[in-house]
CSV table of C-alpha atoms (C1' of nucleotides) in Angstrom, one decimal:
chain,number,residue,atom,x,y,z
A,276,UNK,CA,-67.7,-116.0,30.8
A,277,UNK,CA,-70.8,-118.3,33.2
A,278,UNK,CA,-72.9,-115.7,34.1
A,279,UNK,CA,-72.8,-114.4,30.3
A,280,UNK,CA,-73.5,-117.4,28.9
A,281,UNK,CA,-76.4,-117.6,31.3
A,282,UNK,CA,-78.0,-114.7,30.1
A,283,UNK,CA,-78.1,-115.8,26.4
A,284,UNK,CA,-79.7,-119.0,27.4
A,285,UNK,CA,-82.7,-118.1,29.7
A,286,UNK,CA,-83.4,-116.0,26.4
A,287,UNK,CA,-86.8,-118.4,24.9
A,288,UNK,CA,-85.9,-117.0,21.5
A,289,UNK,CA,-82.1,-118.5,21.9
A,290,UNK,CA,-82.7,-121.5,24.2
A,291,UNK,CA,-83.1,-124.2,21.3
A,292,UNK,CA,-79.1,-123.3,19.8
A,293,UNK,CA,-76.5,-125.8,20.2
A,294,UNK,CA,-73.3,-124.9,22.0
A,295,UNK,CA,-71.3,-123.6,19.6
A,296,UNK,CA,-73.4,-121.3,18.2
A,297,UNK,CA,-74.5,-119.9,21.6
A,298,UNK,CA,-70.6,-119.2,22.4
A,299,UNK,CA,-71.2,-116.6,18.8
A,300,UNK,CA,-74.4,-115.1,19.8
A,301,UNK,CA,-72.8,-114.7,23.6
A,302,UNK,CA,-69.1,-113.2,22.1
A,303,UNK,CA,-71.4,-110.8,20.0
A,304,UNK,CA,-73.4,-108.3,23.4
A,305,UNK,CA,-71.3,-106.8,25.1
A,306,UNK,CA,-72.3,-105.8,29.1
A,307,UNK,CA,-73.3,-103.3,31.2
A,308,UNK,CA,-75.3,-102.3,34.6
A,309,UNK,CA,-77.5,-99.8,36.4
A,310,UNK,CA,-78.0,-98.3,39.6
A,311,UNK,CA,-81.4,-99.1,40.9
A,312,UNK,CA,-83.4,-95.3,39.6
A,313,UNK,CA,-81.4,-94.7,36.8
A,314,UNK,CA,-82.7,-95.1,32.8
A,315,UNK,CA,-81.8,-97.0,30.9
A,316,UNK,CA,-83.3,-95.4,27.0
A,317,UNK,CA,-85.9,-92.8,26.7
A,318,UNK,CA,-88.8,-91.9,24.4
A,319,UNK,CA,-86.8,-90.6,21.1
A,320,UNK,CA,-83.4,-92.4,21.9
A,321,UNK,CA,-81.1,-94.2,18.8
A,322,UNK,CA,-79.7,-97.3,20.2
A,323,UNK,CA,-80.3,-100.3,18.1
A,324,UNK,CA,-79.4,-102.7,20.0
A,325,UNK,CA,-81.7,-106.3,22.0
A,326,UNK,CA,-80.6,-105.2,25.7
A,327,UNK,CA,-81.8,-108.6,27.5
A,328,UNK,CA,-82.5,-108.4,30.9
A,329,UNK,CA,-79.4,-110.8,32.9
A,330,UNK,CA,-79.7,-109.4,36.6
A,331,UNK,CA,-82.3,-107.2,38.3
A,332,UNK,CA,-86.0,-105.7,36.9
A,333,UNK,CA,-86.8,-102.7,34.8
A,334,UNK,CA,-89.9,-100.8,34.5
A,335,UNK,CA,-91.2,-99.7,31.0
A,336,UNK,CA,-93.4,-97.0,30.4
A,337,UNK,CA,-94.3,-94.4,28.2
A,338,UNK,CA,-95.1,-90.9,28.2
A,339,UNK,CA,-98.8,-90.1,25.9
A,340,UNK,CA,-98.7,-87.7,24.1
A,341,UNK,CA,-100.5,-85.2,26.4
A,342,UNK,CA,-98.2,-85.9,28.8
A,343,UNK,CA,-99.8,-88.8,31.6
A,344,UNK,CA,-97.2,-91.9,31.8
A,345,UNK,CA,-98.2,-95.0,31.4
A,346,UNK,CA,-95.9,-98.6,32.8
A,347,UNK,CA,-96.8,-101.2,29.9
A,348,UNK,CA,-94.6,-104.0,30.8
A,349,UNK,CA,-91.9,-105.2,34.2
A,350,UNK,CA,-88.7,-106.5,32.8
A,351,UNK,CA,-87.3,-109.3,35.1
A,352,UNK,CA,-83.9,-111.6,34.3
A,353,UNK,CA,-84.7,-112.8,30.3
A,354,UNK,CA,-86.8,-110.7,28.9
A,355,UNK,CA,-85.2,-108.5,26.3
A,356,UNK,CA,-86.8,-105.1,25.3
A,357,UNK,CA,-85.8,-102.1,22.3
A,358,UNK,CA,-86.4,-105.1,19.2
A,359,UNK,CA,-88.5,-101.9,17.4
A,360,UNK,CA,-85.1,-100.4,17.6
A,361,UNK,CA,-83.6,-103.7,16.3
A,362,UNK,CA,-86.1,-104.3,13.4
A,363,UNK,CA,-88.0,-101.1,12.6
A,364,UNK,CA,-87.9,-97.4,13.6
A,365,UNK,CA,-84.9,-96.5,14.3
A,366,UNK,CA,-85.4,-94.4,18.3
A,367,UNK,CA,-87.1,-96.1,21.3
A,368,UNK,CA,-91.0,-94.8,21.7
A,369,UNK,CA,-90.7,-95.5,25.5
A,370,UNK,CA,-88.5,-95.4,28.9
A,371,UNK,CA,-86.7,-98.4,30.8
A,372,UNK,CA,-86.7,-97.4,34.1
A,373,UNK,CA,-83.9,-99.7,36.3
A,374,UNK,CA,-85.9,-100.5,39.6
A,375,UNK,CA,-83.3,-102.3,41.3
A,376,UNK,CA,-79.3,-102.5,40.7
A,377,UNK,CA,-79.9,-104.2,36.8
A,378,UNK,CA,-77.0,-106.3,34.7
A,379,UNK,CA,-77.7,-106.0,30.6
A,380,UNK,CA,-76.6,-107.8,27.9
A,381,UNK,CA,-77.0,-105.8,24.5
A,382,UNK,CA,-76.5,-106.8,20.8
A,383,UNK,CA,-76.6,-104.8,18.4
A,384,UNK,CA,-78.8,-104.4,15.2
A,385,UNK,CA,-76.2,-105.8,13.0
A,386,UNK,CA,-74.8,-108.6,14.5
A,387,UNK,CA,-78.4,-109.9,15.5
A,388,UNK,CA,-79.3,-109.1,12.3
A,389,UNK,CA,-76.7,-111.2,10.5
A,390,UNK,CA,-76.9,-114.0,13.2
A,391,UNK,CA,-80.8,-113.9,12.0
A,392,UNK,CA,-79.4,-114.6,8.5
A,393,UNK,CA,-77.2,-117.2,9.9
A,394,UNK,CA,-79.8,-118.9,11.4
A,395,UNK,CA,-83.0,-118.8,10.1
A,396,UNK,CA,-84.9,-120.0,12.8
A,397,UNK,CA,-84.0,-118.1,15.3
A,398,UNK,CA,-86.2,-115.6,13.4
A,399,UNK,CA,-89.4,-118.7,13.3
A,400,UNK,CA,-88.6,-117.8,17.6
A,401,UNK,CA,-88.8,-114.2,17.7
A,402,UNK,CA,-92.3,-113.9,15.2
A,403,UNK,CA,-94.0,-116.6,18.0
A,404,UNK,CA,-92.8,-113.9,20.7
A,405,UNK,CA,-93.5,-111.3,18.6
A,406,UNK,CA,-97.2,-111.9,17.4
A,407,UNK,CA,-97.8,-113.3,20.9
A,408,UNK,CA,-96.9,-110.0,22.7
A,409,UNK,CA,-99.0,-108.0,19.4
A,410,UNK,CA,-102.3,-110.4,20.3
A,411,UNK,CA,-101.5,-109.3,24.5
A,412,UNK,CA,-101.9,-106.1,23.4
A,413,UNK,CA,-104.5,-105.9,20.7
A,414,UNK,CA,-106.3,-107.7,23.7
A,415,UNK,CA,-105.3,-105.3,26.6
A,416,UNK,CA,-106.5,-102.7,24.6
A,417,UNK,CA,-109.7,-104.2,23.5
A,418,UNK,CA,-110.4,-104.6,27.6
A,419,UNK,CA,-109.7,-100.9,28.0
A,420,UNK,CA,-112.2,-99.9,25.1
A,421,UNK,CA,-114.4,-102.2,26.6
A,422,UNK,CA,-114.4,-103.6,30.1
A,423,UNK,CA,-114.7,-100.8,33.1
A,424,UNK,CA,-111.9,-100.7,36.4
A,425,UNK,CA,-113.3,-103.6,38.0
A,426,UNK,CA,-113.5,-106.1,35.2
A,427,UNK,CA,-110.1,-104.9,34.6
A,428,UNK,CA,-108.7,-105.6,38.1
A,429,UNK,CA,-110.4,-109.1,38.2
A,430,UNK,CA,-108.8,-109.9,34.9
A,431,UNK,CA,-105.3,-108.2,36.0
A,432,UNK,CA,-105.6,-110.8,39.1
A,433,UNK,CA,-106.2,-113.7,37.8
A,434,UNK,CA,-103.8,-114.1,35.3
A,435,UNK,CA,-101.3,-113.5,37.7
A,436,UNK,CA,-102.2,-116.8,39.0
A,437,UNK,CA,-99.2,-118.7,38.6
A,438,UNK,CA,-101.0,-122.7,39.4
A,439,UNK,CA,-104.7,-122.9,39.7
A,440,UNK,CA,-104.7,-125.9,41.2
A,441,UNK,CA,-101.7,-125.4,43.7
A,442,UNK,CA,-102.6,-121.3,45.2
A,443,UNK,CA,-105.7,-119.2,44.6
A,444,UNK,CA,-102.2,-116.9,46.5
A,445,UNK,CA,-101.3,-114.3,44.1
A,446,UNK,CA,-98.6,-111.3,44.5
A,447,UNK,CA,-98.5,-108.3,42.5
A,448,UNK,CA,-95.6,-107.7,40.9
A,449,UNK,CA,-95.0,-104.0,41.4
A,450,UNK,CA,-96.1,-100.7,43.2
A,451,UNK,CA,-100.3,-100.4,43.3
A,452,UNK,CA,-99.5,-97.5,41.8
A,453,UNK,CA,-98.0,-98.8,38.8
A,454,UNK,CA,-100.5,-101.6,39.0
A,455,UNK,CA,-103.5,-98.4,38.6
A,456,UNK,CA,-101.2,-97.1,35.9
A,457,UNK,CA,-100.4,-100.0,34.2
A,458,UNK,CA,-104.3,-100.9,34.4
A,459,UNK,CA,-105.1,-97.0,32.8
A,460,UNK,CA,-106.5,-96.2,36.5
A,461,UNK,CA,-105.5,-94.1,39.7
A,462,UNK,CA,-103.9,-95.9,42.5
A,463,UNK,CA,-106.8,-94.0,45.1
A,464,UNK,CA,-109.9,-96.3,42.2
A,465,UNK,CA,-107.6,-99.3,42.8
A,466,UNK,CA,-107.8,-99.0,46.5
A,467,UNK,CA,-111.3,-98.7,46.6
A,468,UNK,CA,-111.9,-101.7,43.9
A,469,UNK,CA,-109.9,-103.7,45.4
A,470,UNK,CA,-111.9,-103.0,49.1
A,471,UNK,CA,-115.5,-102.9,46.8
A,472,UNK,CA,-114.0,-106.8,45.7
A,473,UNK,CA,-113.1,-107.5,49.6
A,474,UNK,CA,-115.8,-106.3,51.1
A,475,UNK,CA,-118.1,-108.9,48.4
A,476,UNK,CA,-115.9,-112.0,50.0
A,477,UNK,CA,-114.1,-112.2,45.9
A,478,UNK,CA,-110.2,-111.4,47.8
A,479,UNK,CA,-109.4,-111.1,50.7
A,480,UNK,CA,-105.7,-109.0,51.1
A,481,UNK,CA,-103.6,-110.4,53.6
A,482,UNK,CA,-100.3,-107.7,52.5
A,483,UNK,CA,-100.3,-105.1,50.8
A,484,UNK,CA,-98.8,-107.5,48.0
A,485,UNK,CA,-100.6,-110.6,48.0
A,486,UNK,CA,-104.0,-110.9,47.9
A,487,UNK,CA,-105.9,-114.3,47.8
A,488,UNK,CA,-108.1,-115.1,45.3
A,489,UNK,CA,-111.7,-116.1,47.0
A,490,UNK,CA,-114.0,-116.5,44.4
A,491,UNK,CA,-112.0,-117.3,40.8
A,492,UNK,CA,-115.6,-117.7,38.9
A,493,UNK,CA,-117.7,-114.9,40.6
A,494,UNK,CA,-113.9,-112.2,40.6
A,495,UNK,CA,-114.2,-112.7,36.6
A,496,UNK,CA,-118.0,-112.1,36.0
A,497,UNK,CA,-117.5,-108.2,38.2
B,14,UNK,CA,-102.3,-116.0,-13.8
B,15,UNK,CA,-102.0,-112.0,-13.5
B,16,UNK,CA,-104.8,-111.0,-10.3
B,17,UNK,CA,-102.2,-114.4,-8.6
B,18,UNK,CA,-99.6,-112.5,-9.3
B,19,UNK,CA,-100.6,-108.8,-8.4
B,20,UNK,CA,-101.5,-110.3,-4.9
B,21,UNK,CA,-98.5,-111.0,-3.9
B,22,UNK,CA,-95.8,-108.0,-5.7
B,23,UNK,CA,-99.1,-105.3,-3.1
B,24,UNK,CA,-97.8,-107.0,-0.2
B,25,UNK,CA,-94.2,-104.9,1.6
B,26,UNK,CA,-93.4,-108.0,3.6
B,27,UNK,CA,-93.0,-109.6,-0.2
B,28,UNK,CA,-92.0,-106.8,-2.9
B,29,UNK,CA,-88.1,-107.0,-2.7
B,30,UNK,CA,-88.5,-110.5,-3.4
B,31,UNK,CA,-86.9,-111.6,-6.8
B,32,UNK,CA,-89.1,-112.2,-9.4
B,33,UNK,CA,-88.8,-115.4,-9.6
B,34,UNK,CA,-89.1,-116.0,-5.9
B,35,UNK,CA,-92.1,-114.0,-6.3
B,36,UNK,CA,-93.1,-117.0,-8.5
B,37,UNK,CA,-92.3,-119.5,-6.2
B,38,UNK,CA,-94.3,-118.0,-3.6
B,39,UNK,CA,-97.5,-117.1,-5.7
B,40,UNK,CA,-97.2,-121.5,-6.8
B,41,UNK,CA,-98.0,-121.6,-3.2
B,42,UNK,CA,-101.4,-120.1,-2.4
B,43,UNK,CA,-104.8,-120.6,-3.1
B,44,UNK,CA,-107.1,-118.4,-3.9
B,45,UNK,CA,-110.7,-118.3,-2.1
B,46,UNK,CA,-113.7,-115.1,-2.4
B,47,UNK,CA,-115.9,-114.2,0.4
B,48,UNK,CA,-119.8,-112.3,-0.4
B,49,UNK,CA,-120.2,-109.2,1.7
B,50,UNK,CA,-121.9,-109.8,5.7
B,51,UNK,CA,-119.8,-113.0,5.3
B,52,UNK,CA,-117.2,-114.0,8.4
B,53,UNK,CA,-114.1,-115.0,6.3
B,54,UNK,CA,-112.7,-117.1,10.2
B,55,UNK,CA,-114.1,-116.8,14.2
B,56,UNK,CA,-112.1,-116.7,17.2
B,57,UNK,CA,-110.7,-119.5,18.3
B,58,UNK,CA,-111.0,-121.3,14.4
B,59,UNK,CA,-107.6,-123.3,13.9
B,60,UNK,CA,-106.7,-122.3,10.7
B,61,UNK,CA,-103.6,-121.5,10.1
B,62,UNK,CA,-103.1,-119.7,7.1
B,63,UNK,CA,-101.6,-116.2,6.0
B,64,UNK,CA,-105.5,-114.6,4.3
B,65,UNK,CA,-103.6,-111.5,1.8
B,66,UNK,CA,-106.4,-109.8,0.8
B,67,UNK,CA,-106.9,-109.3,-2.6
B,68,UNK,CA,-110.0,-107.7,-3.0
B,69,UNK,CA,-112.7,-106.3,-1.5
B,70,UNK,CA,-112.3,-104.6,2.4
B,71,UNK,CA,-112.9,-106.3,5.8
B,72,UNK,CA,-113.7,-105.8,9.5
B,73,UNK,CA,-111.9,-107.8,12.3
B,74,UNK,CA,-113.3,-107.4,16.0
B,75,UNK,CA,-112.3,-108.7,19.2
B,76,UNK,CA,-115.4,-109.5,21.7
B,77,UNK,CA,-114.0,-109.1,25.4
B,78,UNK,CA,-114.5,-111.7,27.9
B,79,UNK,CA,-118.3,-109.9,28.6
B,80,UNK,CA,-119.4,-110.4,25.4
B,81,UNK,CA,-118.4,-106.2,24.3
B,82,UNK,CA,-117.4,-105.7,20.6
B,83,UNK,CA,-114.1,-103.8,20.0
B,84,UNK,CA,-113.0,-102.9,15.9
B,85,UNK,CA,-109.9,-103.6,15.6
B,86,UNK,CA,-108.6,-102.9,12.0
B,87,UNK,CA,-109.7,-102.7,8.7
B,88,UNK,CA,-108.0,-104.2,6.3
B,89,UNK,CA,-107.4,-103.1,2.7
B,90,UNK,CA,-106.5,-104.5,-0.1
B,91,UNK,CA,-102.5,-106.0,-0.1
B,92,UNK,CA,-102.8,-106.4,3.9
B,93,UNK,CA,-102.8,-109.4,5.6
B,94,UNK,CA,-104.0,-111.0,8.5
B,95,UNK,CA,-103.9,-114.2,10.2
B,96,UNK,CA,-100.4,-114.3,11.6
B,97,UNK,CA,-100.7,-115.2,15.1
B,98,UNK,CA,-102.1,-118.0,13.7
B,99,UNK,CA,-99.2,-119.1,11.7
B,100,UNK,CA,-96.5,-117.4,13.5
B,101,UNK,CA,-97.6,-118.3,17.7
B,102,UNK,CA,-101.2,-119.2,18.8
B,103,UNK,CA,-102.8,-122.1,16.7
B,104,UNK,CA,-106.0,-120.9,16.8
B,105,UNK,CA,-107.2,-117.1,15.8
B,106,UNK,CA,-108.5,-114.9,18.4
B,107,UNK,CA,-110.3,-112.5,16.3
B,108,UNK,CA,-113.5,-112.5,13.3
B,109,UNK,CA,-112.5,-111.6,10.3
B,110,UNK,CA,-116.0,-110.1,8.5
B,111,UNK,CA,-116.4,-109.5,4.5
B,112,UNK,CA,-117.3,-105.9,4.6
B,113,UNK,CA,-118.1,-105.8,0.9
B,114,UNK,CA,-117.0,-108.9,-1.9
B,115,UNK,CA,-113.6,-109.6,-1.3
B,116,UNK,CA,-111.3,-112.0,-2.7
B,117,UNK,CA,-108.0,-113.0,-0.9
B,118,UNK,CA,-105.1,-115.2,-1.1
B,119,UNK,CA,-104.0,-117.2,1.0
B,120,UNK,CA,-100.4,-119.6,2.9
B,121,UNK,CA,-100.3,-122.1,5.0
B,122,UNK,CA,-97.9,-121.9,8.1
B,123,UNK,CA,-96.0,-124.9,6.5
B,124,UNK,CA,-95.2,-123.6,3.4
B,125,UNK,CA,-94.8,-120.0,4.5
B,126,UNK,CA,-92.2,-121.4,7.0
B,127,UNK,CA,-90.4,-122.9,4.7
B,128,UNK,CA,-89.7,-120.2,2.6
B,129,UNK,CA,-88.8,-118.0,5.6
B,130,UNK,CA,-86.3,-120.7,5.9
B,131,UNK,CA,-85.1,-120.7,2.5
B,132,UNK,CA,-84.7,-116.9,1.8
B,133,UNK,CA,-84.4,-115.6,5.5
B,134,UNK,CA,-84.2,-111.9,4.3
B,135,UNK,CA,-88.4,-111.9,4.4
B,136,UNK,CA,-88.1,-112.9,8.4
B,137,UNK,CA,-86.7,-109.2,8.5
B,138,UNK,CA,-88.8,-107.7,6.9
B,139,UNK,CA,-91.7,-109.3,9.2
B,140,UNK,CA,-90.2,-108.5,12.4
B,141,UNK,CA,-89.7,-105.3,11.0
B,142,UNK,CA,-93.7,-105.5,10.5
B,143,UNK,CA,-94.4,-106.6,13.8
B,144,UNK,CA,-92.4,-104.5,15.6
B,145,UNK,CA,-94.1,-101.8,13.9
B,146,UNK,CA,-97.9,-103.0,14.7
B,147,UNK,CA,-97.1,-103.4,18.1
B,148,UNK,CA,-95.6,-100.5,18.3
B,149,UNK,CA,-98.9,-99.6,17.3
B,150,UNK,CA,-100.6,-101.0,19.3
B,151,UNK,CA,-99.1,-100.6,22.0
B,152,UNK,CA,-99.6,-97.1,21.3
B,153,UNK,CA,-103.2,-97.5,21.0
B,154,UNK,CA,-103.0,-98.7,24.3
B,155,UNK,CA,-101.6,-95.4,26.1
B,156,UNK,CA,-104.4,-93.7,24.6
B,157,UNK,CA,-107.0,-96.0,26.3
B,158,UNK,CA,-105.1,-96.0,29.2
B,159,UNK,CA,-104.4,-92.7,29.1
B,160,UNK,CA,-106.5,-90.1,27.5
B,161,UNK,CA,-110.2,-88.5,27.0
B,162,UNK,CA,-113.0,-90.0,24.4
B,163,UNK,CA,-112.2,-86.8,23.4
B,164,UNK,CA,-108.6,-86.3,22.7
B,165,UNK,CA,-108.6,-89.7,21.3
B,166,UNK,CA,-111.1,-88.7,18.6
B,167,UNK,CA,-108.6,-85.4,17.8
B,168,UNK,CA,-105.4,-87.9,17.6
B,169,UNK,CA,-108.0,-90.6,15.5
B,170,UNK,CA,-108.7,-87.5,13.0
B,171,UNK,CA,-105.4,-86.3,12.4
B,172,UNK,CA,-103.5,-89.1,11.9
B,173,UNK,CA,-105.8,-90.0,8.9
B,174,UNK,CA,-104.6,-86.9,7.3
B,175,UNK,CA,-103.0,-87.8,4.5
B,176,UNK,CA,-100.6,-84.8,3.4
B,177,UNK,CA,-100.7,-82.0,5.5
B,178,UNK,CA,-99.0,-79.9,2.6
B,179,UNK,CA,-101.8,-80.8,0.2
B,180,UNK,CA,-105.2,-80.7,2.7
B,181,UNK,CA,-106.9,-81.4,5.4
B,182,UNK,CA,-109.6,-82.8,4.4
B,183,UNK,CA,-110.2,-86.6,6.0
B,184,UNK,CA,-112.8,-89.4,5.3
B,185,UNK,CA,-113.4,-91.5,7.6
B,186,UNK,CA,-112.7,-94.5,6.4
B,187,UNK,CA,-115.5,-96.4,8.1
B,188,UNK,CA,-118.9,-96.0,9.4
B,189,UNK,CA,-119.1,-93.7,12.4
B,190,UNK,CA,-121.4,-96.7,14.8
B,191,UNK,CA,-116.8,-98.3,13.7
B,192,UNK,CA,-114.9,-95.4,14.7
B,193,UNK,CA,-116.7,-95.0,18.3
B,194,UNK,CA,-116.0,-98.8,18.4
B,195,UNK,CA,-113.1,-99.1,17.3
B,196,UNK,CA,-112.3,-95.8,19.8
B,197,UNK,CA,-113.6,-97.3,23.0
B,198,UNK,CA,-116.5,-95.1,23.1
B,199,UNK,CA,-120.5,-95.0,21.7
B,200,UNK,CA,-122.1,-93.7,18.6
B,201,UNK,CA,-123.7,-91.9,20.5
B,202,UNK,CA,-120.9,-90.2,22.1
B,203,UNK,CA,-118.8,-89.8,18.9
B,204,UNK,CA,-121.7,-87.8,18.0
B,205,UNK,CA,-121.6,-85.4,20.4
B,206,UNK,CA,-117.7,-84.9,21.3
B,207,UNK,CA,-117.7,-84.2,16.7
B,208,UNK,CA,-119.9,-81.5,17.5
B,209,UNK,CA,-118.1,-80.1,20.1
B,210,UNK,CA,-115.1,-80.1,18.5
B,211,UNK,CA,-117.0,-78.4,15.4
B,212,UNK,CA,-119.1,-75.4,17.7
B,213,UNK,CA,-115.0,-75.1,19.4
B,214,UNK,CA,-114.3,-74.2,15.6
B,215,UNK,CA,-111.2,-76.9,15.1
B,216,UNK,CA,-113.1,-79.1,12.4
B,217,UNK,CA,-116.2,-78.6,9.9
B,218,UNK,CA,-118.2,-82.1,9.1
B,219,UNK,CA,-118.4,-81.3,6.0
B,220,UNK,CA,-120.8,-84.8,4.6
B,221,UNK,CA,-121.2,-87.7,6.6
B,222,UNK,CA,-117.8,-89.7,6.0
B,223,UNK,CA,-115.1,-86.0,5.6
B,224,UNK,CA,-114.3,-83.9,7.9
B,225,UNK,CA,-112.0,-80.9,7.8
B,226,UNK,CA,-109.6,-80.0,10.3
B,227,UNK,CA,-109.8,-76.3,10.5
B,228,UNK,CA,-106.8,-75.6,13.6
B,229,UNK,CA,-104.8,-78.8,13.7
B,230,UNK,CA,-103.2,-77.3,16.9
B,231,UNK,CA,-105.4,-76.4,18.8
B,232,UNK,CA,-107.7,-80.1,18.2
B,233,UNK,CA,-104.3,-82.0,19.0
B,234,UNK,CA,-104.4,-80.2,22.2
B,235,UNK,CA,-107.7,-80.7,23.5
C,235,DC,C1',-139.3,-95.8,-3.0
C,236,DG,C1',-139.8,-97.5,1.6
C,237,DA,C1',-137.9,-100.5,5.2
C,238,DA,C1',-133.4,-101.2,7.9
C,239,DA,C1',-129.9,-99.3,9.8
C,240,DT,C1',-127.1,-95.4,11.6
C,241,DC,C1',-126.5,-91.0,13.4
C,242,DT,C1',-128.2,-87.4,16.2
C,243,DT,C1',-130.1,-85.0,19.8
C,244,DG,C1',-132.3,-85.3,24.8
C,245,DA,C1',-131.7,-86.0,29.8
C,246,DC,C1',-130.5,-88.8,33.6
C,247,DC,C1',-127.6,-91.8,36.4
C,248,DG,C1',-123.2,-93.8,37.0
C,249,DA,C1',-118.8,-94.9,36.7
C,250,DT,C1',-114.5,-92.9,37.6
C,251,DC,C1',-111.4,-88.6,38.3
C,252,DT,C1',-109.8,-84.3,41.4
C,253,DC,C1',-108.1,-83.1,45.4
C,254,DA,C1',-107.3,-83.4,50.2
C,255,DA,C1',-106.1,-84.8,54.5
C,256,DC,C1',-104.8,-88.5,56.8
C,257,DT,C1',-102.6,-93.1,57.3
C,258,DT,C1',-98.8,-96.9,56.8
C,259,DA,C1',-94.9,-98.9,54.6
C,260,DC,C1',-90.4,-97.6,53.5
C,261,DG,C1',-85.5,-97.0,52.6
C,262,DT,C1',-81.5,-93.8,54.5
C,263,DG,C1',-78.3,-91.8,57.3
C,264,DG,C1',-77.0,-91.2,62.4
D,11,DC,C1',-80.3,-100.5,64.5
D,12,DC,C1',-84.1,-96.7,65.4
D,13,DA,C1',-85.6,-92.6,64.0
D,14,DC,C1',-87.2,-89.7,60.6
D,15,DG,C1',-88.5,-88.0,56.5
D,16,DT,C1',-90.8,-89.1,52.0
D,17,DA,C1',-93.2,-91.9,49.1
D,18,DA,C1',-97.0,-95.2,48.4
D,19,DG,C1',-101.7,-96.2,50.4
D,20,DT,C1',-106.4,-95.1,52.2
D,21,DT,C1',-110.6,-92.6,52.7
D,22,DG,C1',-114.1,-89.2,51.6
D,23,DA,C1',-116.0,-86.0,49.7
D,24,DG,C1',-117.3,-83.7,45.6
D,25,DA,C1',-117.3,-82.7,40.4
D,26,DT,C1',-117.2,-84.6,35.8
D,27,DC,C1',-116.6,-87.8,31.9
D,28,DG,C1',-119.3,-90.8,29.6
D,29,DG,C1',-122.9,-94.4,28.9
D,30,DT,C1',-127.8,-95.5,28.6
D,31,DC,C1',-132.3,-95.7,27.3
D,32,DA,C1',-135.5,-92.8,24.4
D,33,DA,C1',-136.9,-90.4,21.0
D,34,DG,C1',-136.1,-88.2,16.1
D,35,DA,C1',-133.8,-87.1,12.4
D,36,DT,C1',-131.1,-89.0,7.9
D,37,DT,C1',-128.8,-92.2,5.4
D,38,DT,C1',-128.0,-96.2,2.5
D,39,DC,C1',-129.7,-99.6,-0.2
D,40,DG,C1',-132.7,-103.1,-2.5
DNA sequence: CGAAATCTTGACCGATCTCAACTTACGTGG
DNA sequence: CCACGTAAGTTGAGATCGGTCAAGATTTCG
């Protein structure tokens, strides 16, 4: 029960609730776990549940009309997915793949909607989250539409910075292959552009996953 | 009052309400009008209201970090905007420009949130709408990330079809300049690609704004 | 009807992708 | 715990796509 509780309390949209409301929601969840590499759902699946990551790491990706894959996001504990099939369409429009052994809590569409009617402030939290995600997604679209690869990489690196006062060393949250996919380019081009940025003295590749940003102002002007 | 009522009743997120709830919401709105060419809000503005289009046409666009403009969408009567400043951040992240004389209803963030608490089913409607928009936006992002310009144009045209059984002739909802901006390309490239598609016999440009799709299957394989 | 904006076409160039070879990192099973 | 096989990452060369600049045609709207 303890770990089940943790599963809910770490989710931003629920963490303002009272203890007993939290318990009520917890009772409505079911748990399941997935081995590394397994698919949690696929495009078209009619699973109408919200999936909350309790442990592990999940890759969310889409496959375009012409068959090319793009990484949409990586889910870490506390993140959730499947909201489209809960609130909107009846089916998934992306793929979710466990990239490490993963544990998940699920709430069905029906139960979640009951809670939203009962505790309307949860909806406001979710609406806030959705509108921010929508905004992020549109910003991303605009970047794809207007910026070249090197600029998109620069912004991607800049946004990985946790605290600019603390450290300008960032850690890639996924493989470079996935970074390339996320940024709409190829591993070859990413590799080259990072080498270019390093040659210009704007970044320093310390290890394959750690990059120190040497000159953030110049980097963002690329 | 009649036109004010119409303003609300045509909005999908409200149109399931009872007559008296509708009246209540209407009383909370204020009206205003904008001349063609005027800016309704700009990136950074702290206007926390939902803007519902009653009459006219509005261009929503963003300007990227490096100063390039991208058209995000065109609003027609019944559409709304400003949701980010209502539910999420406190400021706008895009520009809204009246492209014809336009009339608008506005509801402030506070009043709207009161309604959502009072009538929780409205939230579910908005959540459905948001998750569909989020999905559309992510699909668009994936297209930008993985498809070339010609393919993006092809899908854009295909999605303009109202009823495939009725007619395969579509009308561009905006200038080709704006279509190019929306699709993340230039007017020159759009012009050339349309000419290419026409040469291949896939489309027929009847007038500057009307295009007949001759072979939709082939078109989507481009 | 005319000015201004939009749209089209051509020539050129640069950015990025593709294909291929090679190197490096990683996970697995002995 | 090491060795090996596989996947990831890098680098080079060549091809292609799409952008830029410029000129001309067309449309739009006052």
